[in-house]
Amino acid sequence: MAFEDPAVTVDVIIFTIKDGRLQLLCVQRENEPFKGDPALPGGFIDINESLETAATRILEEKTGVTDVYLEQLYTFGDPDRDPRKRVITVSYFAIVNHDDVTVSGDDADWYPVRDRPDLAFDHDSIVSYANQRLQWKLEYTTAAFSFLPEQFTMSDLQKVYETVFDRSFDKRNFRRKIKKLDLVEDTGTKTENVSHRPATLYRPNKDVGEIVEIL
Amino acid sequence: MAFEDPAVTVDVIIFTIKDGRLQLLCVQRENEPFKGDPALPGGFIDINESLETAATRILEEKTGVTDVYLEQLYTFGDPDRDPRKRVITVSYFAIVNHDDVTVSGDDADWYPVRDRPDLAFDHDSIVSYANQRLQWKLEYTTAAFSFLPEQFTMSDLQKVYETVFDRSFDKRNFRRKIKKLDLVEDTGTKTENVSHRPATLYRPNKDVGEIVEIL
DNA sequence: ACAAAAGTGTTAAACATACACCCATGT
DNA sequence: ACATGGGTGTATGTTTAACACTTTTGT
């Protein structure tokens, strides 16, 4: 029995919707193993920072944003998940609005979640797990707003659901549900300069709790 | 920035129903800090074992059982959660049938979840979190069977829900729901030597998936 | 005969689903 | 005038929630 300490890292799955697709942020690995492959952004935790602080730090380093949806996902710790040494990784997942983000140059880029290339280490299975959790979150909480700017149309919101679940929803039933649950409030403004009927802009209703069964 | 490795432990929240109450297994701390206080069973991970293997090992050490419901709960890593040094703990929660367990002597004992004494370290908040997750699991999966023996009556099953949620359910509606979802099958046997009408014994229906919306 | 838990149906309200047309704007 | 997406209502089936009495056994 060797009770030697393993290394501990934090990896962050950063989801956004870009070009109408669910995408995630990866960095290109600079060294072996998996040199050149895309990998989840991550890093070792500082001995004095909390796990969530580490996740926030990594998120900010790659995207410049801090005040976004972020939650712990799962801790992966198979002895051989890193071929070099024992590394336990505490994963977090984040949802960002693509317009708020400036991807910091160092080989970070967006990859579509469905149809992504192979990722380094066990990051593929981490992403699969994160994607399941993301779907669950949209079903049962108001997390969908995190993909959107402060004001959005009903169609914008519906598109978030359609993108994440990769299926369509009935417009009338969708709107009825959102209004019934009182998830949004009318901002009193409408979209402008659109070559069709202007749409009402909504904002999230702050009085609604985090947990609400939506679908 | 010090990238020194923290210690990593696994703690296990072991739930059972005993004397009609939801209880959890704690061990008494033998050393400072928190000497004498009840604490979650746990231990350092061996450098070669997976996190789940470590959790299974700890579970077996304390209860003698291995083949039970066990899932990762959350990873707690605040820098000051252990006053001595940086310790990150990956928590797991387990559900056991009290009759299958022999609590191994070394100061391990059952404590009621509602109405428990103060626990060592941040274990109180870990237990609160585990209790929320337990309720969620019973609502949305078939985890309730894990509290019960292989055969049980509808009333036994209903009592599990009533104990965990600390409220009562309507007997007719409860039975209709369970039967509708096809969660159980009739074993063809009935309770014996009960001083009232014998009850049908059921077993879990193996064809039912893990995820089912129950309540 | 009594005590104790098992077992069973109906009704009303809420919710989910499927479905098609008119509206307001820019070009 | 046309193209584009915005916006709305109804009917049907399903699910939930509330509610009380009879049955079977042991003592």
Coordinates of C-alpha atoms (C1' of nucleotides) in Angstrom, one line a residue:
Chain A
M1 CA 0.0 0.0 0.0
A2 CA 1.6 3.2 -1.1
F3 CA -0.2 6.3 0.2
E4 CA 1.8 8.7 -1.9
D5 CA -0.2 11.8 -3.0
P6 CA -1.5 11.9 -6.6
A7 CA -1.4 15.1 -8.6
V8 CA -4.7 17.0 -8.8
T9 CA -5.8 19.1 -11.7
V10 CA -9.0 20.9 -12.6
D11 CA -10.3 20.6 -16.2
V12 CA -13.1 22.8 -17.5
I13 CA -15.6 22.0 -20.2
I14 CA -16.7 25.3 -21.6
F15 CA -19.8 25.1 -23.7
T16 CA -21.2 27.7 -26.0
I17 CA -23.5 28.0 -29.0
K18 CA -21.7 29.3 -32.0
D19 CA -22.8 29.2 -35.6
G20 CA -26.0 27.4 -34.5
R21 CA -24.0 24.5 -33.0
L22 CA -23.1 23.4 -29.5
Q23 CA -19.4 23.9 -29.2
L24 CA -16.7 23.4 -26.6
L25 CA -13.4 25.1 -26.0
C26 CA -10.2 23.0 -26.3
V27 CA -6.6 23.9 -26.3
Q28 CA -4.0 22.2 -28.5
R29 CA -1.5 20.1 -26.5
E30 CA 2.0 21.4 -26.9
N31 CA 3.8 18.3 -25.5
E32 CA 3.7 14.6 -25.4
P33 CA 1.6 12.6 -24.7
F34 CA -1.1 13.5 -27.2
K35 CA 1.0 16.3 -28.7
G36 CA -1.1 18.4 -31.1
D37 CA -4.4 16.9 -30.0
P38 CA -7.1 19.1 -28.7
A39 CA -7.6 18.8 -24.9
L40 CA -9.8 20.4 -22.3
P41 CA -8.3 23.5 -20.7
G42 CA -7.1 22.7 -17.3
G43 CA -4.2 22.9 -14.8
F44 CA -2.9 22.0 -11.5
I45 CA -4.5 23.5 -8.5
D46 CA -2.6 25.9 -6.4
I47 CA -2.2 24.6 -2.9
N48 CA -4.1 27.6 -1.5
E49 CA -7.0 28.0 -3.9
S50 CA -10.3 26.2 -3.7
L51 CA -11.3 23.9 -6.6
E52 CA -13.9 26.3 -7.8
T53 CA -11.4 29.2 -7.7
A54 CA -9.1 27.1 -9.8
A55 CA -11.9 26.4 -12.3
T56 CA -12.7 30.1 -12.5
R57 CA -9.1 31.0 -13.0
I58 CA -8.8 28.5 -15.9
L59 CA -12.0 29.8 -17.4
E60 CA -10.9 33.4 -17.2
E61 CA -7.4 32.6 -18.7
K62 CA -9.0 31.1 -21.8
T63 CA -12.1 33.2 -22.3
G64 CA -11.7 36.4 -20.3
V65 CA -15.1 35.9 -18.6
T66 CA -15.7 35.1 -14.9
D67 CA -19.3 35.7 -14.0
V68 CA -20.9 32.8 -15.8
Y69 CA -22.5 29.5 -15.1
L70 CA -20.0 27.1 -13.6
E71 CA -20.5 23.9 -11.7
Q72 CA -18.6 20.9 -10.6
L73 CA -19.1 17.9 -12.9
Y74 CA -17.3 14.9 -11.8
T75 CA -13.9 13.7 -10.5
F76 CA -12.1 11.3 -12.8
G77 CA -9.3 9.4 -11.2
D78 CA -8.5 6.1 -12.9
P79 CA -4.9 5.2 -12.1
D80 CA -3.9 5.1 -15.8
R81 CA -5.9 8.0 -17.2
D82 CA -2.6 9.9 -17.6
P83 CA 0.2 7.6 -18.9
R84 CA 2.9 9.6 -17.1
K85 CA 1.7 9.5 -13.5
R86 CA -1.3 9.4 -11.3
V87 CA -3.4 12.5 -11.9
I88 CA -6.9 13.0 -10.5
T89 CA -8.9 15.6 -12.3
V90 CA -11.8 17.5 -10.9
S91 CA -13.9 18.6 -13.8
Y92 CA -16.2 21.6 -14.0
F93 CA -18.5 22.7 -16.7
A94 CA -19.3 26.2 -17.8
I95 CA -21.8 27.8 -20.1
V96 CA -20.9 31.0 -21.8
N97 CA -22.5 33.4 -24.3
H98 CA -20.2 33.3 -27.3
D99 CA -20.4 37.1 -27.7
D100 CA -18.9 37.8 -24.3
V101 CA -15.9 35.7 -24.9
T102 CA -12.5 36.5 -26.4
V103 CA -10.7 33.2 -26.9
S104 CA -7.2 33.9 -25.8
G105 CA -4.8 33.0 -28.6
D106 CA -2.7 30.2 -27.2
D107 CA -4.1 27.5 -29.3
A108 CA -7.5 27.6 -27.8
D109 CA -10.4 27.1 -30.2
W110 CA -14.0 26.0 -30.4
Y111 CA -14.9 22.5 -31.5
P112 CA -18.4 21.2 -32.2
V113 CA -19.5 18.8 -29.5
R114 CA -21.3 16.4 -31.9
D115 CA -18.7 15.7 -34.5
R116 CA -15.6 16.6 -32.4
P117 CA -12.2 15.2 -33.2
D118 CA -10.6 12.7 -30.7
L119 CA -9.4 14.5 -27.6
A120 CA -6.4 13.8 -25.5
F121 CA -6.4 11.5 -22.4
D122 CA -9.9 10.5 -21.3
H123 CA -11.3 13.9 -22.3
D124 CA -13.7 12.4 -24.8
S125 CA -15.6 10.5 -22.1
I126 CA -15.5 13.6 -19.9
V127 CA -17.1 15.6 -22.7
S128 CA -19.8 12.9 -23.2
Y129 CA -20.6 13.0 -19.6
A130 CA -20.6 16.8 -19.5
N131 CA -23.0 16.8 -22.5
Q132 CA -25.4 14.5 -20.7
R133 CA -25.3 16.7 -17.7
L134 CA -25.8 19.8 -19.8
Q135 CA -29.0 18.3 -21.2
W136 CA -30.2 17.5 -17.8
K137 CA -29.5 21.0 -16.6
L138 CA -31.5 22.5 -19.4
E139 CA -34.4 20.2 -18.7
Y140 CA -34.6 20.9 -15.0
T141 CA -33.1 24.3 -14.4
T142 CA -32.9 27.8 -16.0
A143 CA -29.3 27.2 -17.2
A144 CA -30.3 27.8 -20.8
F145 CA -30.2 31.6 -20.2
S146 CA -26.4 31.3 -19.7
F147 CA -26.0 30.7 -23.5
L148 CA -27.9 34.0 -24.2
P149 CA -27.2 37.7 -23.9
E150 CA -29.2 39.7 -21.4
Q151 CA -32.1 40.2 -23.8
F152 CA -33.3 37.6 -26.2
T153 CA -36.4 36.6 -28.1
M154 CA -38.5 33.5 -27.6
S155 CA -37.0 32.1 -30.8
D156 CA -33.5 32.6 -29.4
L157 CA -34.4 30.7 -26.3
Q158 CA -36.1 27.9 -28.3
K159 CA -33.0 27.6 -30.5
V160 CA -30.8 27.0 -27.5
Y161 CA -33.0 24.0 -26.5
E162 CA -33.1 22.8 -30.1
T163 CA -29.4 23.0 -30.4
V164 CA -28.6 21.3 -27.2
F165 CA -31.1 18.5 -27.6
D166 CA -30.6 18.3 -31.4
R167 CA -34.3 18.2 -32.1
S168 CA -37.1 20.6 -32.7
F169 CA -39.9 21.8 -30.4
D170 CA -43.3 23.0 -31.2
K171 CA -43.3 26.8 -31.1
R172 CA -46.7 27.3 -29.5
N173 CA -46.2 24.6 -26.8
F174 CA -42.7 25.9 -26.1
R175 CA -43.9 29.5 -25.6
R176 CA -46.8 28.4 -23.5
K177 CA -44.5 26.5 -21.2
I178 CA -42.0 29.3 -20.7
K179 CA -44.7 31.8 -20.0
K180 CA -46.6 29.5 -17.7
L181 CA -43.4 28.9 -15.6
D182 CA -42.9 32.7 -15.6
L183 CA -39.3 32.2 -16.6
V184 CA -39.0 35.5 -18.5
E185 CA -40.3 39.0 -18.4
D186 CA -41.0 41.3 -21.3
T187 CA -38.4 44.1 -21.5
G188 CA -40.8 46.3 -23.4
T189 CA -38.4 46.5 -26.4
K190 CA -38.3 44.7 -29.7
T191 CA -35.8 43.6 -32.2
E192 CA -34.9 46.3 -34.7
N193 CA -33.9 46.3 -38.4
V194 CA -35.0 42.8 -39.0
S195 CA -36.5 42.1 -42.4
H196 CA -39.6 40.6 -40.8
R197 CA -42.0 41.3 -38.0
P198 CA -40.0 42.5 -34.9
A199 CA -39.8 40.1 -32.0
T200 CA -40.4 40.9 -28.3
L201 CA -37.2 40.9 -26.2
Y202 CA -37.3 39.2 -22.9
R203 CA -35.0 38.9 -20.0
P204 CA -34.8 36.1 -17.4
N205 CA -37.2 36.6 -14.5
K206 CA -35.0 37.0 -11.4
D207 CA -37.8 35.7 -9.1
V208 CA -37.6 32.3 -10.6
G209 CA -35.5 29.7 -8.6
E210 CA -32.7 27.8 -10.2
I211 CA -34.6 24.5 -10.2
V212 CA -37.7 24.4 -12.5
E213 CA -38.9 21.5 -14.6
I214 CA -38.9 22.9 -18.1
L215 CA -39.3 20.1 -20.6
Chain B
M1 CA 2.2 29.8 -6.8
A2 CA 2.9 26.5 -5.1
F3 CA 1.9 23.5 -7.1
E4 CA 2.6 21.1 -4.3
D5 CA 0.3 18.1 -4.3
P6 CA -2.6 18.0 -1.9
A7 CA -3.6 14.8 -0.1
V8 CA -6.6 13.1 -1.6
T9 CA -9.1 11.1 0.5
V10 CA -12.3 9.3 -0.2
D11 CA -15.2 9.6 2.2
V12 CA -18.3 7.5 2.0
I13 CA -21.8 8.5 3.1
I14 CA -23.6 5.2 3.9
F15 CA -27.3 5.5 4.1
T16 CA -29.7 2.9 5.5
I17 CA -33.1 2.8 7.0
K18 CA -33.1 1.4 10.5
D19 CA -35.8 1.7 13.2
G20 CA -38.0 3.5 10.6
R21 CA -35.5 6.3 10.3
L22 CA -33.0 7.3 7.7
Q23 CA -29.6 6.8 9.3
L24 CA -25.9 7.1 8.2
L25 CA -22.8 5.4 9.3
C26 CA -20.1 7.3 11.2
V27 CA -16.9 6.4 12.9
Q28 CA -15.7 8.1 16.1
R29 CA -12.5 10.0 15.6
E30 CA -9.6 8.7 17.6
N31 CA -7.3 11.6 17.2
E32 CA -7.3 15.4 17.1
P33 CA -8.6 17.4 15.5
F34 CA -12.3 16.6 16.3
K35 CA -11.2 13.7 18.6
G36 CA -14.3 11.8 19.8
D37 CA -16.6 13.4 17.2
P38 CA -18.4 11.2 14.7
A39 CA -17.0 11.5 11.2
L40 CA -17.7 10.0 7.8
P41 CA -15.7 6.8 7.2
G42 CA -12.9 7.5 4.7
G43 CA -9.3 7.2 4.0
F44 CA -6.5 8.1 1.7
I45 CA -6.5 6.6 -1.8
D46 CA -3.9 4.1 -2.6
I47 CA -1.8 5.3 -5.5
N48 CA -2.8 2.4 -7.6
E49 CA -6.5 2.1 -6.9
S50 CA -9.3 4.0 -8.7
L51 CA -11.5 6.3 -6.7
E52 CA -14.5 3.9 -6.9
T53 CA -12.3 1.0 -5.8
A54 CA -11.2 3.1 -2.8
A55 CA -14.9 3.9 -2.0
T56 CA -15.8 0.2 -2.3
R57 CA -12.9 -0.8 0.0
I58 CA -13.9 1.7 2.7
L59 CA -17.5 0.6 2.4
E60 CA -16.5 -3.1 2.8
E61 CA -14.2 -2.3 5.8
K62 CA -17.1 -0.8 7.7
T63 CA -20.1 -2.8 6.6
G64 CA -18.9 -6.0 5.1
V65 CA -21.0 -5.5 2.0
T66 CA -19.7 -4.7 -1.5
D67 CA -22.4 -5.2 -4.0
V68 CA -24.6 -2.2 -3.2
Y69 CA -25.6 1.1 -4.7
L70 CA -22.6 3.4 -4.7
E71 CA -22.1 6.6 -6.6
Q72 CA -19.8 9.5 -6.6
L73 CA -21.3 12.5 -4.9
Y74 CA -19.0 15.6 -5.0
T75 CA -15.5 16.6 -4.4
F76 CA -14.8 19.0 -1.6
G77 CA -11.6 20.8 -1.6
D78 CA -11.7 24.1 0.3
P79 CA -8.1 24.9 1.4
D80 CA -9.0 25.0 5.1
R81 CA -11.5 22.2 5.4
D82 CA -8.8 20.2 7.3
P83 CA -7.0 22.4 9.8
R84 CA -3.8 20.4 9.5
K85 CA -3.1 20.4 5.8
R86 CA -4.6 20.6 2.4
V87 CA -6.9 17.6 1.9
I88 CA -9.2 17.1 -1.0
T89 CA -11.9 14.6 -0.5
V90 CA -13.9 12.8 -3.2
S91 CA -17.1 11.8 -1.6
Y92 CA -19.3 8.8 -2.5
F93 CA -22.7 7.8 -1.3
A94 CA -24.0 4.3 -0.8
I95 CA -27.4 2.8 0.1
V96 CA -27.5 -0.4 2.0
N97 CA -30.1 -2.7 3.4
H98 CA -29.6 -2.7 7.1
D99 CA -30.1 -6.4 7.4
D100 CA -27.2 -7.2 5.1
V101 CA -24.7 -5.1 7.1
T102 CA -22.5 -6.0 10.1
V103 CA -21.1 -2.8 11.4
S104 CA -17.5 -3.6 12.1
G105 CA -16.7 -2.8 15.7
D106 CA -14.1 0.0 15.6
D107 CA -16.3 2.8 16.8
A108 CA -18.6 2.7 13.7
D109 CA -22.2 3.3 14.4
W110 CA -25.5 4.5 12.9
Y111 CA -26.7 8.1 13.4
P112 CA -30.1 9.4 12.3
V113 CA -29.7 11.9 9.5
R114 CA -32.3 14.3 10.7
D115 CA -31.2 15.0 14.2
R116 CA -27.6 13.9 13.9
P117 CA -24.9 15.3 16.2
D118 CA -22.3 17.7 14.8
L119 CA -19.8 15.9 12.7
A120 CA -16.1 16.4 12.3
F121 CA -14.6 18.7 9.6
D122 CA -17.0 19.8 7.0
H123 CA -18.8 16.5 7.1
D124 CA -22.1 18.1 8.2
S125 CA -22.4 20.0 4.9
I126 CA -21.3 16.9 3.0
V127 CA -24.2 14.9 4.6
S128 CA -26.7 17.7 3.8
Y129 CA -25.6 17.6 0.2
A130 CA -25.8 13.8 0.2
N131 CA -29.3 13.9 1.6
Q132 CA -30.4 16.2 -1.2
R133 CA -28.9 13.9 -3.8
L134 CA -30.5 10.9 -2.1
Q135 CA -34.0 12.5 -2.4
W136 CA -33.3 13.3 -6.0
K137 CA -32.2 9.7 -6.7
L138 CA -35.4 8.3 -5.2
E139 CA -37.5 10.7 -7.3
Y140 CA -35.9 10.0 -10.6
T141 CA -34.4 6.5 -10.4
T142 CA -35.1 3.1 -8.9
A143 CA -32.5 3.6 -6.1
A144 CA -35.2 3.0 -3.4
F145 CA -34.9 -0.8 -3.9
S146 CA -31.4 -0.6 -2.5
F147 CA -32.8 0.0 0.9
L148 CA -34.9 -3.1 0.7
P149 CA -34.3 -6.9 0.8
E150 CA -34.8 -8.9 -2.4
Q151 CA -38.5 -9.3 -1.7
F152 CA -40.7 -6.6 -0.2
T153 CA -44.3 -5.5 0.0
M154 CA -45.7 -2.3 -1.5
S155 CA -46.0 -0.9 2.0
D156 CA -42.3 -1.5 2.6
L157 CA -41.5 0.4 -0.6
Q158 CA -43.8 3.2 0.3
K159 CA -42.2 3.5 3.7
V160 CA -38.8 4.0 2.1
Y161 CA -40.2 7.0 0.3
E162 CA -42.0 8.3 3.3
T163 CA -38.9 7.9 5.5
V164 CA -36.5 9.6 3.0
F165 CA -38.9 12.4 2.2
D166 CA -40.3 12.7 5.7
R167 CA -43.8 12.9 4.5
S168 CA -46.7 10.6 3.7
F169 CA -48.0 9.5 0.3
D170 CA -51.4 8.3 -0.7
K171 CA -51.5 4.6 -0.8
R172 CA -53.7 4.2 -3.8
N173 CA -51.9 6.7 -5.9
F174 CA -48.5 5.4 -4.9
R175 CA -49.4 1.8 -5.9
R176 CA -50.9 2.9 -9.1
K177 CA -47.7 4.8 -10.0
I178 CA -45.4 1.9 -9.2
K179 CA -47.5 -0.5 -11.1
K180 CA -47.9 1.8 -14.1
L181 CA -44.2 2.2 -14.3
D182 CA -43.8 -1.6 -14.1
L183 CA -41.1 -1.2 -11.5
V184 CA -41.9 -4.4 -9.7
E185 CA -43.1 -7.9 -10.4
D186 CA -45.1 -10.2 -8.2
T187 CA -43.1 -13.0 -6.7
G188 CA -46.2 -15.1 -6.2
T189 CA -45.5 -15.3 -2.5
K190 CA -47.0 -13.5 0.4
T191 CA -45.9 -12.4 3.9
E192 CA -46.5 -15.1 6.5
N193 CA -47.4 -15.1 10.2
V194 CA -48.5 -11.5 10.2
S195 CA -51.5 -10.8 12.4
H196 CA -53.4 -9.1 9.6
R197 CA -54.1 -9.8 5.9
P198 CA -50.9 -11.1 4.2
A199 CA -49.3 -8.8 1.7
T200 CA -48.0 -9.7 -1.8
L201 CA -44.3 -9.8 -2.0
Y202 CA -42.6 -8.1 -5.0
R203 CA -39.2 -7.9 -6.5
P204 CA -37.6 -5.2 -8.6
N205 CA -38.4 -5.7 -12.3
K206 CA -35.0 -6.2 -14.0
D207 CA -36.3 -4.9 -17.3
V208 CA -36.7 -1.4 -15.9
G209 CA -33.9 1.1 -16.6
E210 CA -32.2 3.0 -13.9
I211 CA -33.7 6.3 -14.8
V212 CA -37.5 6.5 -14.3
E213 CA -39.4 9.5 -13.1
I214 CA -41.2 8.2 -10.0
L215 CA -42.7 11.0 -7.9
Chain C
dA1 C1' -65.4 -9.8 17.7
dC2 C1' -61.7 -7.0 17.3
dA3 C1' -57.4 -5.0 15.7
dA4 C1' -54.3 -4.3 12.1
dA5 C1' -52.6 -3.7 7.8
dA6 C1' -53.9 -5.0 2.7
dG7 C1' -56.1 -3.9 -1.2
dT8 C1' -59.0 -1.4 -4.5
dG9 C1' -61.9 2.9 -8.2
dT10 C1' -63.8 7.3 -9.3
dT11 C1' -63.9 12.0 -10.2
dA12 C1' -62.2 16.6 -11.4
dA13 C1' -58.4 19.5 -12.6
dA14 C1' -54.1 20.2 -14.7
dC15 C1' -51.1 19.2 -18.2
dA16 C1' -49.1 17.5 -22.6
dT17 C1' -49.5 17.1 -27.5
dA18 C1' -50.7 17.8 -32.1
dC19 C1' -51.9 20.9 -35.3
dA20 C1' -52.4 25.8 -39.2
dC21 C1' -53.1 30.3 -40.1
dC22 C1' -52.5 35.5 -40.0
dC23 C1' -49.2 39.5 -38.8
dA24 C1' -45.5 43.0 -39.3
dT25 C1' -41.6 44.3 -41.3
dG26 C1' -37.7 45.0 -45.0
dT27 C1' -36.6 44.6 -49.7
Chain D
dA1 C1' -45.9 41.8 -53.8
dC2 C1' -43.1 38.7 -51.7
dA3 C1' -40.1 36.6 -48.3
dT4 C1' -39.1 36.0 -43.6
dG5 C1' -39.7 34.9 -39.1
dG6 C1' -43.3 36.5 -35.2
dG7 C1' -47.1 35.4 -32.9
dT8 C1' -51.5 33.0 -31.5
dG9 C1' -55.9 28.9 -29.8
dT10 C1' -58.3 24.7 -29.7
dA11 C1' -59.3 19.9 -29.0
dT12 C1' -58.0 15.4 -27.3
dG13 C1' -55.8 12.3 -24.4
dT14 C1' -53.0 11.6 -20.3
dT15 C1' -51.6 12.4 -15.7
dT16 C1' -52.2 13.9 -11.1
dA17 C1' -54.6 14.5 -6.7
dA18 C1' -58.0 13.9 -3.5
dC19 C1' -60.9 10.9 -1.4
dA20 C1' -63.3 5.8 2.0
dC21 C1' -64.5 1.4 2.3
dT22 C1' -64.0 -3.8 2.2
dT23 C1' -60.8 -7.9 2.9
dT24 C1' -58.0 -11.2 5.2
dT25 C1' -55.5 -12.7 8.8
dG26 C1' -54.1 -13.5 14.0
dT27 C1' -55.5 -13.1 18.6

